[in-house]
């Protein structure tokens, strides 16, 4: 599994969002970027986390920070999730897991004694120059979006 580090250049990526737009690290230069990685659209923890980031979107916008949710879900599932939950920020899927692996979030997990590969809930704050400014591995959802907002404001 790839490890990323604070202060290092963020791994490059190009993804398609749920609305069909192309999103790339290079295209985000000049503004801060929050990539929050989550396991699966529509599950309880992922829905709570999405609502928390969505509620704070105006504050992230005021801090010059784009928020993007990234999961291994197909674009169609992401578009359905975004519409159902009324989310106002983009979601991006990475079905081939290349970007998830580059960011070190595609990992072996275990549930009920069964091992499987999946997304380790993680958030990465990237500065306007494309460097990793903060990293939150193994995120606990409660209060997390507020913590990320505070870090974005402090950059």
mmCIF file of C-alpha atoms in Angstrom:
data_model
loop_
_atom_site.group_PDB
_atom_site.id
_atom_site.type_symbol
_atom_site.label_atom_id
_atom_site.label_comp_id
_atom_site.label_asym_id
_atom_site.label_seq_id
_atom_site.Cartn_x
_atom_site.Cartn_y
_atom_site.Cartn_z
ATOM 1 C CA UNK A 1 0.000 0.000 0.000
ATOM 2 C CA UNK A 2 1.287 3.441 -0.924
ATOM 3 C CA UNK A 3 1.885 5.917 1.878
ATOM 4 C CA UNK A 4 1.484 9.653 1.408
ATOM 5 C CA UNK A 5 3.075 12.186 3.710
ATOM 6 C CA UNK A 6 2.359 15.707 4.883
ATOM 7 C CA UNK A 7 4.522 18.155 2.913
ATOM 8 C CA UNK A 8 4.917 15.798 -0.057
ATOM 9 C CA UNK A 9 3.314 16.426 -3.437
ATOM 10 C CA UNK A 10 -0.152 14.901 -3.592
ATOM 11 C CA UNK A 11 -0.438 11.987 -6.021
ATOM 12 C CA UNK A 12 -1.721 13.144 -9.390
ATOM 13 C CA UNK A 13 -5.161 11.970 -10.495
ATOM 14 C CA UNK A 14 -7.836 12.499 -13.096
ATOM 15 C CA UNK A 15 -11.356 11.289 -12.291
ATOM 16 C CA UNK A 16 -14.836 11.821 -13.660
ATOM 17 C CA UNK A 17 -17.353 13.207 -11.188
ATOM 18 C CA UNK A 18 -20.934 12.052 -10.761
ATOM 19 C CA UNK A 19 -22.030 14.904 -13.067
ATOM 20 C CA UNK A 20 -19.619 13.841 -15.824
ATOM 21 C CA UNK A 21 -17.065 16.607 -15.258
ATOM 22 C CA UNK A 22 -13.356 15.819 -15.326
ATOM 23 C CA UNK A 23 -11.593 16.511 -12.032
ATOM 24 C CA UNK A 24 -7.811 16.491 -11.771
ATOM 25 C CA UNK A 25 -5.206 17.561 -9.266
ATOM 26 C CA UNK A 26 -3.695 19.897 -11.882
ATOM 27 C CA UNK A 27 -7.119 21.459 -12.477
ATOM 28 C CA UNK A 28 -7.426 22.267 -8.773
ATOM 29 C CA UNK A 29 -4.125 24.158 -8.509
ATOM 30 C CA UNK A 30 -4.557 27.605 -7.024
ATOM 31 C CA UNK A 31 -7.166 26.511 -4.506
ATOM 32 C CA UNK A 32 -7.219 24.151 -1.563
ATOM 33 C CA UNK A 33 -8.726 20.706 -2.029
ATOM 34 C CA UNK A 34 -10.273 18.283 0.458
ATOM 35 C CA UNK A 35 -10.444 14.697 -0.746
ATOM 36 C CA UNK A 36 -12.475 12.650 1.660
ATOM 37 C CA UNK A 37 -12.372 8.951 0.907
ATOM 38 C CA UNK A 38 -15.326 6.843 2.001
ATOM 39 C CA UNK A 39 -16.220 3.155 1.565
ATOM 40 C CA UNK A 40 -19.670 3.107 -0.067
ATOM 41 C CA UNK A 41 -22.349 5.591 -1.072
ATOM 42 C CA UNK A 42 -25.629 5.231 0.755
ATOM 43 C CA UNK A 43 -24.333 3.463 3.855
ATOM 44 C CA UNK A 44 -25.078 5.023 7.234
ATOM 45 C CA UNK A 45 -21.615 6.365 8.163
ATOM 46 C CA UNK A 46 -20.938 7.589 4.641
ATOM 47 C CA UNK A 47 -24.283 9.389 4.527
ATOM 48 C CA UNK A 48 -23.652 11.145 7.857
ATOM 49 C CA UNK A 49 -20.170 12.197 6.702
ATOM 50 C CA UNK A 50 -21.551 13.504 3.387
ATOM 51 C CA UNK A 51 -24.218 15.539 5.196
ATOM 52 C CA UNK A 52 -21.592 17.014 7.535
ATOM 53 C CA UNK A 53 -19.400 18.180 4.642
ATOM 54 C CA UNK A 54 -22.475 19.392 2.743
ATOM 55 C CA UNK A 55 -23.696 21.459 5.718
ATOM 56 C CA UNK A 56 -20.293 23.179 5.860
ATOM 57 C CA UNK A 57 -19.886 23.667 2.097
ATOM 58 C CA UNK A 58 -20.505 27.458 2.258
ATOM 59 C CA UNK A 59 -17.739 27.713 4.882
ATOM 60 C CA UNK A 60 -15.359 25.603 2.778
ATOM 61 C CA UNK A 61 -16.196 27.816 -0.227
ATOM 62 C CA UNK A 62 -15.418 30.927 1.845
ATOM 63 C CA UNK A 63 -12.074 29.334 2.788
ATOM 64 C CA UNK A 64 -11.261 28.806 -0.912
ATOM 65 C CA UNK A 65 -11.498 25.034 -0.540
ATOM 66 C CA UNK A 66 -13.125 22.517 -2.869
ATOM 67 C CA UNK A 67 -14.542 19.394 -1.184
ATOM 68 C CA UNK A 68 -14.756 16.142 -3.162
ATOM 69 C CA UNK A 69 -15.984 12.793 -1.895
ATOM 70 C CA UNK A 70 -14.184 9.795 -3.440
ATOM 71 C CA UNK A 71 -15.249 6.141 -3.300
ATOM 72 C CA UNK A 72 -14.938 3.011 -5.429
ATOM 73 C CA UNK A 73 -18.599 3.332 -6.479
ATOM 74 C CA UNK A 74 -19.638 3.661 -10.151
ATOM 75 C CA UNK A 75 -20.659 7.151 -11.334
ATOM 76 C CA UNK A 76 -24.332 6.133 -11.656
ATOM 77 C CA UNK A 77 -24.480 5.103 -7.970
ATOM 78 C CA UNK A 78 -22.758 8.342 -6.961
ATOM 79 C CA UNK A 79 -25.189 10.472 -8.975
ATOM 80 C CA UNK A 80 -28.113 8.664 -7.326
ATOM 81 C CA UNK A 81 -26.587 9.148 -3.854
ATOM 82 C CA UNK A 82 -25.881 12.841 -4.500
ATOM 83 C CA UNK A 83 -29.425 13.481 -5.763
ATOM 84 C CA UNK A 84 -31.130 11.500 -2.981
ATOM 85 C CA UNK A 85 -29.143 13.251 -0.237
ATOM 86 C CA UNK A 86 -29.182 16.734 -1.817
ATOM 87 C CA UNK A 87 -25.397 17.023 -1.846
ATOM 88 C CA UNK A 88 -23.971 20.204 -3.346
ATOM 89 C CA UNK A 89 -20.354 19.142 -3.847
ATOM 90 C CA UNK A 90 -18.937 16.667 -6.371
ATOM 91 C CA UNK A 91 -18.501 12.954 -5.824
ATOM 92 C CA UNK A 92 -15.975 10.944 -7.824
ATOM 93 C CA UNK A 93 -15.732 7.206 -8.299
ATOM 94 C CA UNK A 94 -12.561 5.217 -8.754
ATOM 95 C CA UNK A 95 -13.737 1.768 -9.776
ATOM 96 C CA UNK A 96 -10.273 0.587 -10.875
ATOM 97 C CA UNK A 97 -8.858 1.665 -7.461
ATOM 98 C CA UNK A 98 -5.738 3.261 -9.023
ATOM 99 C CA UNK A 99 -6.242 6.628 -7.334
ATOM 100 C CA UNK A 100 -7.390 4.979 -4.097
ATOM 101 C CA UNK A 101 -4.169 2.935 -4.097
ATOM 102 C CA UNK A 102 -2.043 6.003 -4.915
ATOM 103 C CA UNK A 103 -3.467 7.747 -1.843
ATOM 104 C CA UNK A 104 -2.962 4.653 0.319
ATOM 105 C CA UNK A 105 -6.624 4.235 1.217
ATOM 106 C CA UNK A 106 -7.364 0.939 -0.581
ATOM 107 C CA UNK A 107 -6.578 -1.529 2.180
ATOM 108 C CA UNK A 108 -7.348 -4.922 3.603
ATOM 109 C CA UNK A 109 -10.239 -4.723 6.031
ATOM 110 C CA UNK A 110 -12.011 -7.259 8.205
ATOM 111 C CA UNK A 111 -15.651 -7.702 9.143
ATOM 112 C CA UNK A 112 -17.037 -10.612 11.142
ATOM 113 C CA UNK A 113 -13.710 -12.394 10.692
ATOM 114 C CA UNK A 114 -13.806 -12.136 6.892
ATOM 115 C CA UNK A 115 -11.005 -10.216 5.177
ATOM 116 C CA UNK A 116 -11.692 -8.098 2.094
ATOM 117 C CA UNK A 117 -10.299 -5.065 0.257
ATOM 118 C CA UNK A 118 -11.993 -1.704 0.713
ATOM 119 C CA UNK A 119 -11.563 1.985 1.421
ATOM 120 C CA UNK A 120 -10.071 3.014 4.749
ATOM 121 C CA UNK A 121 -12.041 6.169 5.649
ATOM 122 C CA UNK A 122 -9.408 8.897 5.225
ATOM 123 C CA UNK A 123 -9.319 12.624 4.460
ATOM 124 C CA UNK A 124 -6.522 14.518 2.721
ATOM 125 C CA UNK A 125 -6.219 18.314 2.673
ATOM 126 C CA UNK A 126 -4.144 19.518 -0.272
ATOM 127 C CA UNK A 127 -2.816 23.078 -0.405
ATOM 128 C CA UNK A 128 -3.076 25.417 -3.400
ATOM 129 C CA UNK A 129 0.332 24.262 -4.683
ATOM 130 C CA UNK A 130 -0.682 20.595 -4.724
ATOM 131 C CA UNK A 131 1.107 19.441 -1.573
ATOM 132 C CA UNK A 132 -0.424 17.349 1.207
ATOM 133 C CA UNK A 133 -1.117 19.825 4.027
ATOM 134 C CA UNK A 134 -2.966 17.511 6.459
ATOM 135 C CA UNK A 135 -3.875 13.863 6.609
ATOM 136 C CA UNK A 136 -6.570 12.166 8.679
ATOM 137 C CA UNK A 137 -6.320 8.354 8.534
ATOM 138 C CA UNK A 138 -8.995 6.045 9.969
ATOM 139 C CA UNK A 139 -11.519 8.862 10.345
ATOM 140 C CA UNK A 140 -14.229 8.822 12.971
ATOM 141 C CA UNK A 141 -17.146 10.721 11.414
ATOM 142 C CA UNK A 142 -18.423 12.734 14.404
ATOM 143 C CA UNK A 143 -16.924 16.242 14.327
ATOM 144 C CA UNK A 144 -14.564 15.383 11.488
ATOM 145 C CA UNK A 145 -15.851 17.841 8.860
ATOM 146 C CA UNK A 146 -15.503 20.702 11.377
ATOM 147 C CA UNK A 147 -11.901 19.692 12.089
ATOM 148 C CA UNK A 148 -11.090 19.627 8.372
ATOM 149 C CA UNK A 149 -12.711 23.052 7.921
ATOM 150 C CA UNK A 150 -10.588 24.505 10.732
ATOM 151 C CA UNK A 151 -7.429 23.135 9.080
ATOM 152 C CA UNK A 152 -8.460 24.532 5.677
ATOM 153 C CA UNK A 153 -9.079 27.960 7.187
ATOM 154 C CA UNK A 154 -5.665 27.872 8.864
ATOM 155 C CA UNK A 155 -3.807 27.276 5.573
#
